[in-house]
Amino acid sequence: MTAFATLIETVNDYLWGLPMIVLLFGTHLFMTVKTGFIQRKTPLAIRLSLTKDPDSSGDISPFASLSTSLASTLGTGNIIGVGTAIALGGPGAVFWCWLTGIFGMATTYAESLIAVKYRVRTRDGHMLGGAMYALERGLKMRVPAILFACFGVLTSFGIGCGVQVNAIAVIIDSSVRSVLERSSSLSSLRRLLEARPDAVCLTIGVVTGLITCVVILGGVRSIARVCERLVPFMAFSYLAGCFVILLLNHSLLGESISLILSSAFESPKAVGGGLAGSGMMLAARYGIARGLFTNEAGMGSAPIIAAAARTPNPVRQALIASTATFWDTVVVCLITGLVLVSSILRDSSLSWDTLSGGELTTAAFSQIPYIGRPVLIFGIITFAYATILGWSYYGERCLEYLFGKISLFPYRFLWILVLVFAPVVRLELVWSISDTLNALMAIPNLLAVLLLSGTIARDTRYYLKHLDEKDRSLIPLRQK
């Protein structure tokens, strides 16, 4: 097993090294140019995400589709991952992470456009789409389509299920033990945990499994309905905590921004606040890698739910889908980065080059008296659970492409089993395998995006031209 783990780590070092960064970030830049810098339409895209269009074909509203997409991308990476990028690449990593989000919006737009354009309607009226359908119907490439679907199913059990419920269980178990250690009146519970150390984690697994079972058995509408309510609430709660910290550190915000920008390009040397610059290469490497991993732009996961949205035009839904990357990386990751850097400048005992990402984030939120740690714990739990719901849908659609609807019940049953037992299993190897599968998902998806880039550019020009002419058949305008 040790040899296998070493092999997986070696593969990951290659896949998530320079080749994948060049492929993903290169695609982001290429599609930005190809679409005429589609990011400039972000205000329109945000407005469209709030516009209902009940008469169009699809299963769920555009906002529900966006919420489910955000559910899968807004995860622990937005909280702990940014801290990890700073710990490994210095404050400048925040800039490169943010820049990845800006350009990544173009790839999210492109992959979502072809997902909707080549989607299919099932016999019972549901919409199915994603990279596998774009590859098969748009490019007649059946083998890459099958590979993408296979990697998608396998990845869903790892990074979309097992590691997320494990993160929930670990944070709750740690909090329960911390409370028991401080309370002498709960000695009987403390002895129980000493006798059954996995009791809390197993309980969390059972509860999470039961709650998730109720949601996913209702299909995409049930998942979207929960995400539609959960995502805005959890994002607001987390960002509210961040803004409290930024308010406490308001006098250091200018210095924090200056440090982030200077560290993104400087050679290694001492910079303000007792911090040491990591240099452009380290900052870029870890900032770009974390940004790519966090927002999943180019991975092909989010377009699967975009294809289920009610929309009169693929370009319209693609614009809406691109805002997921905007909110995820351009907004949430940037604010998290400002929180961490300003906290380091405020507290001389903190250092990005001696603390892990999780320790940096915990220390930053500990600045809020009484409620800081609970806000952080709530954010981690809700972000992780939302990811479980979003990825359950992605895995189902990939499996349905391969084997049809008959495969859905066994998949859901196995999904619940993983939720129940993953909290009591060491998942380091599962994390590593999931990283490998994520990279392997991206390759056929990016193949579809690049080979269909001409179609994407042509549809984009046509839509935007008629948008300027206020063609109501393409985009519903504000009702009088």
CSV table of C-alpha atoms in Angstrom, one decimal, residues 1-458:
chain,number,residue,atom,x,y,z
A,1,MET,CA,0.0,0.0,0.0
A,2,THR,CA,2.9,2.4,0.7
A,3,ALA,CA,4.3,1.8,-2.7
A,4,PHE,CA,0.9,2.5,-4.3
A,5,ALA,CA,0.5,5.7,-2.2
A,6,THR,CA,4.0,6.8,-3.4
A,7,LEU,CA,3.0,6.1,-7.0
A,8,ILE,CA,-0.2,8.2,-6.6
A,9,GLU,CA,1.8,11.1,-5.1
A,10,THR,CA,4.3,11.0,-8.0
A,11,VAL,CA,1.5,11.1,-10.5
A,12,ASN,CA,-0.1,14.0,-8.7
A,13,ASP,CA,3.2,15.9,-8.6
A,14,TYR,CA,3.3,15.7,-12.4
A,15,LEU,CA,-0.4,16.2,-13.2
A,16,TRP,CA,-0.8,19.1,-10.8
A,17,GLY,CA,2.5,20.6,-11.6
A,18,LEU,CA,3.5,22.8,-14.5
A,19,PRO,CA,1.7,20.8,-17.2
A,20,MET,CA,-1.8,21.1,-15.7
A,21,ILE,CA,-1.3,24.7,-14.6
A,22,VAL,CA,-0.2,25.6,-18.2
A,23,LEU,CA,-3.1,23.6,-19.7
A,24,LEU,CA,-5.8,25.1,-17.4
A,25,PHE,CA,-4.5,28.6,-17.2
A,26,GLY,CA,-3.6,28.6,-20.9
A,27,THR,CA,-7.2,27.6,-21.7
A,28,HIS,CA,-8.5,30.3,-19.4
A,29,LEU,CA,-6.5,32.9,-21.4
A,30,PHE,CA,-7.3,31.4,-24.8
A,31,MET,CA,-11.1,31.4,-24.1
A,32,THR,CA,-10.9,34.9,-22.7
A,33,VAL,CA,-9.6,36.1,-26.0
A,34,LYS,CA,-11.8,33.8,-28.1
A,35,THR,CA,-15.0,35.1,-26.4
A,36,GLY,CA,-14.0,38.7,-26.6
A,37,PHE,CA,-13.4,39.0,-22.9
A,38,ILE,CA,-16.7,37.6,-21.8
A,39,GLN,CA,-16.0,38.6,-18.2
A,40,ARG,CA,-17.1,42.2,-19.1
A,41,LYS,CA,-20.6,40.8,-19.2
A,42,THR,CA,-20.6,39.8,-15.5
A,43,PRO,CA,-23.1,42.5,-14.4
A,44,LEU,CA,-25.5,41.2,-17.0
A,45,ALA,CA,-24.8,37.6,-16.0
A,46,ILE,CA,-25.6,38.4,-12.3
A,47,ARG,CA,-28.9,40.1,-13.4
A,48,LEU,CA,-29.8,37.1,-15.5
A,49,SER,CA,-29.2,34.7,-12.6
A,50,LEU,CA,-32.0,36.4,-10.8
A,51,THR,CA,-34.4,36.4,-13.8
A,52,LYS,CA,-37.0,33.6,-13.9
A,53,ASP,CA,-37.9,32.0,-17.2
A,54,PRO,CA,-40.5,29.3,-16.4
A,55,ASP,CA,-41.5,28.8,-20.1
A,56,SER,CA,-38.1,27.6,-21.2
A,57,SER,CA,-37.0,23.9,-21.4
A,58,GLY,CA,-35.2,22.5,-18.4
A,59,ASP,CA,-35.6,21.0,-14.9
A,60,ILE,CA,-34.7,23.8,-12.5
A,61,SER,CA,-34.4,27.6,-12.5
A,62,PRO,CA,-31.2,29.3,-13.5
A,63,PHE,CA,-30.7,30.5,-9.9
A,64,ALA,CA,-31.2,27.0,-8.6
A,65,SER,CA,-28.6,25.7,-11.1
A,66,LEU,CA,-26.2,28.4,-10.0
A,67,SER,CA,-26.7,27.6,-6.3
A,68,THR,CA,-26.1,23.9,-6.9
A,69,SER,CA,-22.9,24.7,-8.8
A,70,LEU,CA,-21.8,27.0,-6.0
A,71,ALA,CA,-22.6,24.2,-3.5
A,72,SER,CA,-20.0,22.0,-5.1
A,73,THR,CA,-17.3,24.6,-5.6
A,74,LEU,CA,-17.7,26.6,-2.3
A,75,GLY,CA,-16.0,24.1,-0.1
A,76,THR,CA,-13.3,23.9,2.5
A,77,GLY,CA,-10.8,25.0,-0.1
A,78,ASN,CA,-12.3,28.5,0.1
A,79,ILE,CA,-11.6,28.6,3.8
A,80,ILE,CA,-8.6,26.4,4.5
A,81,GLY,CA,-7.3,26.3,0.9
A,82,VAL,CA,-6.5,30.0,0.7
A,83,GLY,CA,-4.6,29.7,4.0
A,84,THR,CA,-2.6,26.8,2.5
A,85,ALA,CA,-1.8,28.9,-0.6
A,86,ILE,CA,-0.5,31.7,1.6
A,87,ALA,CA,1.5,29.3,3.8
A,88,LEU,CA,3.2,27.7,0.8
A,89,GLY,CA,3.5,30.7,-1.6
A,90,GLY,CA,3.3,33.8,0.6
A,91,PRO,CA,0.8,36.7,0.5
A,92,GLY,CA,1.3,37.1,-3.2
A,93,ALA,CA,-0.5,33.8,-3.8
A,94,VAL,CA,-3.7,35.7,-3.1
A,95,PHE,CA,-3.2,37.8,-6.1
A,96,TRP,CA,-2.5,34.8,-8.4
A,97,CYS,CA,-5.5,32.9,-7.0
A,98,TRP,CA,-7.7,36.0,-7.7
A,99,LEU,CA,-6.3,36.4,-11.2
A,100,THR,CA,-7.1,32.7,-11.9
A,101,GLY,CA,-10.7,33.3,-11.0
A,102,ILE,CA,-10.9,36.3,-13.3
A,103,PHE,CA,-9.7,34.4,-16.3
A,104,GLY,CA,-11.3,31.1,-15.2
A,105,MET,CA,-14.7,32.7,-15.8
A,106,ALA,CA,-14.2,32.4,-19.5
A,107,THR,CA,-13.5,28.6,-19.3
A,108,THR,CA,-16.6,28.1,-17.0
A,109,TYR,CA,-18.6,30.1,-19.6
A,110,ALA,CA,-17.3,28.0,-22.5
A,111,GLU,CA,-17.8,24.6,-20.9
A,112,SER,CA,-21.2,25.5,-19.7
A,113,LEU,CA,-22.3,26.8,-23.2
A,114,ILE,CA,-21.5,23.5,-24.9
A,115,ALA,CA,-23.0,21.5,-22.0
A,116,VAL,CA,-26.3,23.2,-22.6
A,117,LYS,CA,-26.0,23.3,-26.4
A,118,TYR,CA,-25.5,19.5,-26.7
A,119,ARG,CA,-27.7,18.4,-23.8
A,120,VAL,CA,-30.4,15.7,-24.4
A,121,ARG,CA,-33.9,15.2,-23.1
A,122,THR,CA,-34.7,11.8,-21.6
A,123,ARG,CA,-38.0,9.9,-22.2
A,124,ASP,CA,-39.3,11.2,-18.8
A,125,GLY,CA,-38.6,14.8,-19.8
A,126,HIS,CA,-35.4,15.5,-17.8
A,127,MET,CA,-32.4,17.3,-19.3
A,128,LEU,CA,-28.9,15.7,-19.3
A,129,GLY,CA,-25.7,17.4,-20.3
A,130,GLY,CA,-22.0,17.8,-19.7
A,131,ALA,CA,-18.7,17.2,-21.3
A,132,MET,CA,-19.6,13.6,-22.1
A,133,TYR,CA,-22.5,14.8,-24.3
A,134,ALA,CA,-20.5,17.6,-25.9
A,135,LEU,CA,-17.7,15.2,-26.8
A,136,GLU,CA,-20.1,12.6,-28.2
A,137,ARG,CA,-22.7,14.8,-30.0
A,138,GLY,CA,-20.5,17.8,-30.8
A,139,LEU,CA,-17.3,16.0,-31.7
A,140,LYS,CA,-18.3,12.4,-32.3
A,141,MET,CA,-15.6,11.4,-29.7
A,142,ARG,CA,-17.2,8.5,-27.8
A,143,VAL,CA,-14.1,7.2,-26.0
A,144,PRO,CA,-13.1,10.5,-24.3
A,145,ALA,CA,-16.8,11.0,-23.3
A,146,ILE,CA,-16.8,7.6,-21.6
A,147,LEU,CA,-13.5,8.4,-19.9
A,148,PHE,CA,-14.8,11.7,-18.6
A,149,ALA,CA,-17.9,10.0,-17.2
A,150,CYS,CA,-15.9,7.2,-15.5
A,151,PHE,CA,-13.5,9.7,-13.9
A,152,GLY,CA,-16.5,11.8,-12.8
A,153,VAL,CA,-18.2,8.9,-11.0
A,154,LEU,CA,-15.0,7.9,-9.2
A,155,THR,CA,-14.2,11.4,-8.2
A,156,SER,CA,-17.6,12.0,-6.8
A,157,PHE,CA,-17.1,9.3,-4.2
A,158,GLY,CA,-13.8,10.7,-3.1
A,159,ILE,CA,-13.5,14.5,-3.1
A,160,GLY,CA,-17.3,14.9,-3.4
A,161,CYS,CA,-18.4,12.6,-0.7
A,162,GLY,CA,-15.8,10.8,1.5
A,163,VAL,CA,-13.4,13.6,2.2
A,164,GLN,CA,-16.2,16.1,2.8
A,165,VAL,CA,-18.1,14.1,5.4
A,166,ASN,CA,-14.8,13.2,7.0
A,167,ALA,CA,-14.0,17.0,7.3
A,168,ILE,CA,-17.4,17.5,9.0
A,169,ALA,CA,-16.8,14.7,11.4
A,170,VAL,CA,-13.3,15.8,12.3
A,171,ILE,CA,-14.2,19.4,13.1
A,172,ILE,CA,-17.3,18.3,15.2
A,173,ASP,CA,-15.3,15.6,17.0
A,174,SER,CA,-12.6,18.1,17.8
A,175,SER,CA,-15.1,20.6,19.1
A,176,VAL,CA,-16.9,18.0,21.3
A,177,ARG,CA,-13.7,16.8,22.8
A,178,SER,CA,-12.6,20.4,23.5
A,179,VAL,CA,-15.9,21.1,25.4
A,180,LEU,CA,-15.7,17.9,27.4
A,181,GLU,CA,-12.1,18.6,28.5
A,182,ARG,CA,-13.1,22.0,29.9
A,183,SER,CA,-16.2,20.7,31.7
A,184,SER,CA,-15.9,18.6,34.9
A,185,SER,CA,-19.7,17.9,34.9
A,186,LEU,CA,-19.4,15.9,31.6
A,187,SER,CA,-16.9,13.4,32.9
A,188,SER,CA,-19.2,10.4,32.1
A,189,LEU,CA,-19.4,11.5,28.4
A,190,ARG,CA,-15.6,11.9,28.4
A,191,ARG,CA,-15.1,8.4,29.6
A,192,LEU,CA,-17.5,7.1,27.0
A,193,LEU,CA,-15.5,8.7,24.3
A,194,GLU,CA,-12.3,7.3,25.7
A,195,ALA,CA,-13.9,3.8,25.5
A,196,ARG,CA,-15.4,4.4,22.0
A,197,PRO,CA,-13.1,7.0,20.3
A,198,ASP,CA,-15.0,6.7,17.0
A,199,ALA,CA,-18.5,7.3,18.5
A,200,VAL,CA,-18.8,11.0,17.5
A,201,CYS,CA,-17.5,10.4,14.0
A,202,LEU,CA,-19.7,7.4,13.4
A,203,THR,CA,-22.8,9.3,14.7
A,204,ILE,CA,-22.0,12.2,12.3
A,205,GLY,CA,-21.7,9.8,9.5
A,206,VAL,CA,-25.1,8.2,10.2
A,207,VAL,CA,-26.9,11.5,10.6
A,208,THR,CA,-25.3,13.0,7.5
A,209,GLY,CA,-26.2,9.8,5.6
A,210,LEU,CA,-29.9,10.0,6.7
A,211,ILE,CA,-30.3,13.7,5.9
A,212,THR,CA,-28.6,13.3,2.5
A,213,CYS,CA,-30.7,10.2,1.7
A,214,VAL,CA,-33.9,12.2,2.1
A,215,VAL,CA,-32.5,15.0,-0.2
A,216,ILE,CA,-31.0,13.0,-3.1
A,217,LEU,CA,-33.9,10.6,-3.4
A,218,GLY,CA,-36.0,13.5,-4.6
A,219,GLY,CA,-33.7,14.0,-7.6
A,220,VAL,CA,-32.3,17.2,-9.1
A,221,ARG,CA,-35.3,19.4,-8.0
A,222,SER,CA,-34.9,18.3,-4.4
A,223,ILE,CA,-31.1,18.9,-4.4
A,224,ALA,CA,-31.5,22.2,-6.1
A,225,ARG,CA,-34.2,23.3,-3.7
A,226,VAL,CA,-32.0,22.6,-0.7
A,227,CYS,CA,-28.9,24.3,-2.3
A,228,GLU,CA,-31.0,27.3,-3.3
A,229,ARG,CA,-31.7,27.9,0.4
A,230,LEU,CA,-28.5,26.7,2.0
A,231,VAL,CA,-25.9,28.3,-0.3
A,232,PRO,CA,-26.9,32.0,0.2
A,233,PHE,CA,-27.3,31.5,3.9
A,234,MET,CA,-23.9,29.8,4.5
A,235,ALA,CA,-22.1,32.2,2.2
A,236,PHE,CA,-23.6,35.2,4.0
A,237,SER,CA,-22.7,33.7,7.4
A,238,TYR,CA,-19.1,33.1,6.5
A,239,LEU,CA,-18.7,36.5,4.7
A,240,ALA,CA,-20.2,38.3,7.7
A,241,GLY,CA,-17.5,36.8,9.9
A,242,CYS,CA,-14.9,37.8,7.4
A,243,PHE,CA,-16.2,41.4,7.3
A,244,VAL,CA,-16.1,41.6,11.2
A,245,ILE,CA,-12.4,40.6,11.0
A,246,LEU,CA,-11.7,43.1,8.2
A,247,LEU,CA,-13.5,45.8,10.3
A,248,LEU,CA,-11.2,44.9,13.3
A,249,ASN,CA,-8.2,45.1,10.9
A,250,HIS,CA,-9.4,48.1,8.8
A,251,SER,CA,-6.3,50.2,9.5
A,252,LEU,CA,-4.1,47.4,7.9
A,253,LEU,CA,-6.2,46.8,4.8
A,254,GLY,CA,-4.1,49.2,2.7
A,255,GLU,CA,-0.9,47.6,3.8
A,256,SER,CA,-2.3,44.2,3.2
A,257,ILE,CA,-3.3,44.9,-0.4
A,258,SER,CA,0.2,46.5,-1.0
A,259,LEU,CA,1.9,43.4,0.5
A,260,ILE,CA,-0.2,41.0,-1.6
A,261,LEU,CA,0.6,42.9,-4.8
A,262,SER,CA,4.3,43.4,-4.1
A,263,SER,CA,4.8,39.8,-2.9
A,264,ALA,CA,3.2,38.5,-6.2
A,265,PHE,CA,6.1,39.8,-8.2
A,266,GLU,CA,9.1,40.4,-5.9
A,267,SER,CA,12.1,38.2,-5.5
A,268,PRO,CA,12.7,36.6,-2.1
A,269,LYS,CA,13.5,39.3,0.5
A,270,ALA,CA,12.1,40.8,3.6
A,271,VAL,CA,8.9,42.8,3.2
A,272,GLY,CA,6.7,44.8,5.6
A,273,GLY,CA,5.3,43.5,8.9
A,274,GLY,CA,8.2,41.0,9.5
A,275,LEU,CA,7.0,38.8,6.6
A,276,ALA,CA,9.3,37.3,4.1
A,277,GLY,CA,8.5,37.4,0.4
A,278,SER,CA,8.2,34.1,-1.3
A,279,GLY,CA,9.0,35.3,-4.8
A,280,MET,CA,6.9,35.4,-7.9
A,281,MET,CA,7.4,31.7,-8.9
A,282,LEU,CA,6.2,30.3,-5.6
A,283,ALA,CA,3.4,32.8,-5.3
A,284,ALA,CA,2.2,32.1,-8.8
A,285,ARG,CA,2.5,28.3,-8.5
A,286,TYR,CA,0.5,27.9,-5.3
A,287,GLY,CA,-1.9,30.8,-6.0
A,288,ILE,CA,-2.8,29.5,-9.5
A,289,ALA,CA,-3.0,25.9,-8.4
A,290,ARG,CA,-5.3,26.7,-5.4
A,291,GLY,CA,-7.4,28.9,-7.6
A,292,LEU,CA,-7.8,26.2,-10.2
A,293,PHE,CA,-8.6,23.6,-7.6
A,294,THR,CA,-11.1,25.7,-5.7
A,295,ASN,CA,-13.3,27.0,-8.5
A,296,GLU,CA,-13.1,23.8,-10.7
A,297,ALA,CA,-13.1,25.9,-13.8
A,298,GLY,CA,-12.1,23.5,-16.6
A,299,MET,CA,-12.9,20.4,-14.6
A,300,GLY,CA,-16.2,19.9,-16.3
A,301,SER,CA,-18.2,19.4,-13.1
A,302,ALA,CA,-20.3,22.5,-12.8
A,303,PRO,CA,-21.6,22.4,-16.5
A,304,ILE,CA,-23.5,19.2,-15.6
A,305,ILE,CA,-25.9,21.1,-13.5
A,306,ALA,CA,-25.9,24.1,-15.9
A,307,ALA,CA,-27.4,21.7,-18.5
A,308,ALA,CA,-30.4,21.1,-16.2
A,309,ALA,CA,-31.4,24.8,-16.1
A,310,ARG,CA,-34.5,26.3,-17.8
A,311,THR,CA,-33.1,28.6,-20.4
A,312,PRO,CA,-34.0,29.7,-24.0
A,313,ASN,CA,-30.4,29.9,-25.1
A,314,PRO,CA,-27.1,28.1,-24.2
A,315,VAL,CA,-25.2,31.4,-24.1
A,316,ARG,CA,-27.6,32.9,-21.5
A,317,GLN,CA,-27.1,30.0,-19.1
A,318,ALA,CA,-23.4,30.0,-19.8
A,319,LEU,CA,-23.2,33.6,-18.7
A,320,ILE,CA,-25.1,32.7,-15.5
A,321,ALA,CA,-22.8,29.7,-14.8
A,322,SER,CA,-19.7,31.9,-15.2
A,323,THR,CA,-20.8,33.9,-12.1
A,324,ALA,CA,-20.1,30.8,-9.9
A,325,THR,CA,-16.4,31.3,-10.6
A,326,PHE,CA,-16.8,35.0,-9.9
A,327,TRP,CA,-18.4,34.5,-6.5
A,328,ASP,CA,-16.2,31.5,-5.6
A,329,THR,CA,-12.8,32.9,-6.3
A,330,VAL,CA,-13.0,36.5,-7.3
A,331,VAL,CA,-15.1,37.4,-4.2
A,332,VAL,CA,-14.9,34.7,-1.5
A,333,CYS,CA,-11.2,33.7,-1.9
A,334,LEU,CA,-10.1,37.3,-2.2
A,335,ILE,CA,-11.9,38.3,1.0
A,336,THR,CA,-10.5,35.2,2.8
A,337,GLY,CA,-7.0,36.2,1.6
A,338,LEU,CA,-7.4,39.8,2.9
A,339,VAL,CA,-8.6,38.4,6.3
A,340,LEU,CA,-5.6,36.2,6.6
A,341,VAL,CA,-2.9,38.7,5.5
A,342,SER,CA,-4.3,41.5,7.6
A,343,SER,CA,-4.5,39.1,10.6
A,344,ILE,CA,-0.8,38.2,10.1
A,345,LEU,CA,0.1,41.9,10.0
A,346,ARG,CA,-1.9,42.6,13.1
A,347,ASP,CA,-0.5,39.7,15.2
A,348,SER,CA,3.3,39.5,15.2
A,349,SER,CA,3.1,36.0,16.7
A,350,LEU,CA,1.5,34.7,13.5
A,351,SER,CA,3.7,33.7,10.5
A,352,TRP,CA,2.6,32.3,7.2
A,353,ASP,CA,5.9,30.4,6.9
A,354,THR,CA,5.5,28.5,10.2
A,355,LEU,CA,1.8,27.8,10.3
A,356,SER,CA,-0.4,25.6,8.2
A,357,GLY,CA,-3.4,26.9,6.2
A,358,GLY,CA,-5.8,25.5,8.8
A,359,GLU,CA,-3.9,27.1,11.7
A,360,LEU,CA,-3.8,30.5,9.9
A,361,THR,CA,-7.5,30.5,9.3
A,362,THR,CA,-8.3,29.4,12.9
A,363,ALA,CA,-6.1,32.1,14.3
A,364,ALA,CA,-7.7,34.7,12.1
A,365,PHE,CA,-11.3,33.8,13.2
A,366,SER,CA,-10.2,33.6,16.8
A,367,GLN,CA,-9.9,37.4,16.7
A,368,ILE,CA,-13.7,37.6,17.0
A,369,PRO,CA,-14.6,37.2,20.7
A,370,TYR,CA,-16.8,34.2,21.6
A,371,ILE,CA,-18.3,33.6,18.2
A,372,GLY,CA,-15.2,33.5,15.9
A,373,ARG,CA,-14.5,29.8,16.2
A,374,PRO,CA,-18.2,28.8,16.0
A,375,VAL,CA,-18.6,30.9,12.8
A,376,LEU,CA,-15.6,29.1,11.3
A,377,ILE,CA,-16.9,25.7,12.3
A,378,PHE,CA,-20.3,26.4,10.9
A,379,GLY,CA,-18.7,27.6,7.6
A,380,ILE,CA,-16.7,24.4,7.2
A,381,ILE,CA,-19.6,22.1,8.0
A,382,THR,CA,-22.1,23.8,5.7
A,383,PHE,CA,-19.6,24.3,2.9
A,384,ALA,CA,-18.6,20.6,3.1
A,385,TYR,CA,-22.2,19.4,3.2
A,386,ALA,CA,-23.2,21.6,0.2
A,387,THR,CA,-20.4,20.0,-1.7
A,388,ILE,CA,-21.8,16.5,-0.9
A,389,LEU,CA,-25.1,17.5,-2.4
A,390,GLY,CA,-23.7,19.1,-5.5
A,391,TRP,CA,-21.3,16.2,-6.3
A,392,SER,CA,-24.0,13.6,-5.7
A,393,TYR,CA,-25.8,15.0,-8.7
A,394,TYR,CA,-22.7,15.1,-10.9
A,395,GLY,CA,-21.9,11.5,-10.1
A,396,GLU,CA,-25.4,10.4,-10.9
A,397,ARG,CA,-25.4,12.1,-14.3
A,398,CYS,CA,-22.1,10.6,-15.2
A,399,LEU,CA,-23.2,7.1,-14.2
A,400,GLU,CA,-26.6,7.5,-16.0
A,401,TYR,CA,-24.6,8.4,-19.2
A,402,LEU,CA,-22.7,5.2,-18.9
A,403,PHE,CA,-25.4,2.7,-17.8
A,404,GLY,CA,-28.8,4.4,-17.8
A,405,LYS,CA,-31.3,5.1,-15.0
A,406,ILE,CA,-31.0,1.5,-13.8
A,407,SER,CA,-27.7,2.4,-12.2
A,408,LEU,CA,-29.0,5.2,-10.0
A,409,PHE,CA,-30.4,3.2,-7.1
A,410,PRO,CA,-27.2,1.2,-6.5
A,411,TYR,CA,-25.2,4.5,-6.8
A,412,ARG,CA,-27.3,6.3,-4.2
A,413,PHE,CA,-27.1,3.3,-1.8
A,414,LEU,CA,-23.3,3.2,-2.1
A,415,TRP,CA,-23.2,7.0,-1.7
A,416,ILE,CA,-25.0,6.7,1.7
A,417,LEU,CA,-22.7,3.9,2.8
A,418,VAL,CA,-19.6,6.0,2.1
A,419,LEU,CA,-21.2,8.9,4.1
A,420,VAL,CA,-21.7,6.6,7.1
A,421,PHE,CA,-18.3,5.0,7.2
A,422,ALA,CA,-15.9,7.6,5.7
A,423,PRO,CA,-15.8,9.6,9.0
A,424,VAL,CA,-14.0,6.7,10.7
A,425,VAL,CA,-11.5,6.0,7.9
A,426,ARG,CA,-8.1,7.7,7.3
A,427,LEU,CA,-8.5,9.4,3.9
A,428,GLU,CA,-5.1,10.7,3.0
A,429,LEU,CA,-4.8,8.2,0.1
A,430,VAL,CA,-8.4,9.0,-1.0
A,431,TRP,CA,-7.5,12.7,-1.2
A,432,SER,CA,-4.5,11.8,-3.4
A,433,ILE,CA,-6.5,9.5,-5.7
A,434,SER,CA,-9.3,12.2,-5.9
A,435,ASP,CA,-6.7,14.8,-7.0
A,436,THR,CA,-5.5,12.4,-9.7
A,437,LEU,CA,-9.1,11.8,-11.0
A,438,ASN,CA,-9.9,15.5,-10.9
A,439,ALA,CA,-7.0,16.1,-13.3
A,440,LEU,CA,-8.0,13.2,-15.5
A,441,MET,CA,-11.5,14.7,-15.6
A,442,ALA,CA,-10.2,18.0,-16.8
A,443,ILE,CA,-8.3,16.6,-19.8
A,444,PRO,CA,-11.2,15.4,-21.9
A,445,ASN,CA,-13.3,18.4,-20.8
A,446,LEU,CA,-10.7,20.8,-22.0
A,447,LEU,CA,-10.4,18.9,-25.2
A,448,ALA,CA,-14.1,19.5,-25.8
A,449,VAL,CA,-13.7,23.2,-25.0
A,450,LEU,CA,-10.7,23.8,-27.2
A,451,LEU,CA,-12.0,21.8,-30.2
A,452,LEU,CA,-15.4,23.5,-30.0
A,453,SER,CA,-14.0,27.0,-29.3
A,454,GLY,CA,-15.0,28.1,-32.8
A,455,THR,CA,-18.6,27.2,-32.1
A,456,ILE,CA,-18.5,28.8,-28.7
A,457,ALA,CA,-17.1,32.1,-30.2
A,458,ARG,CA,-19.7,32.1,-33.0
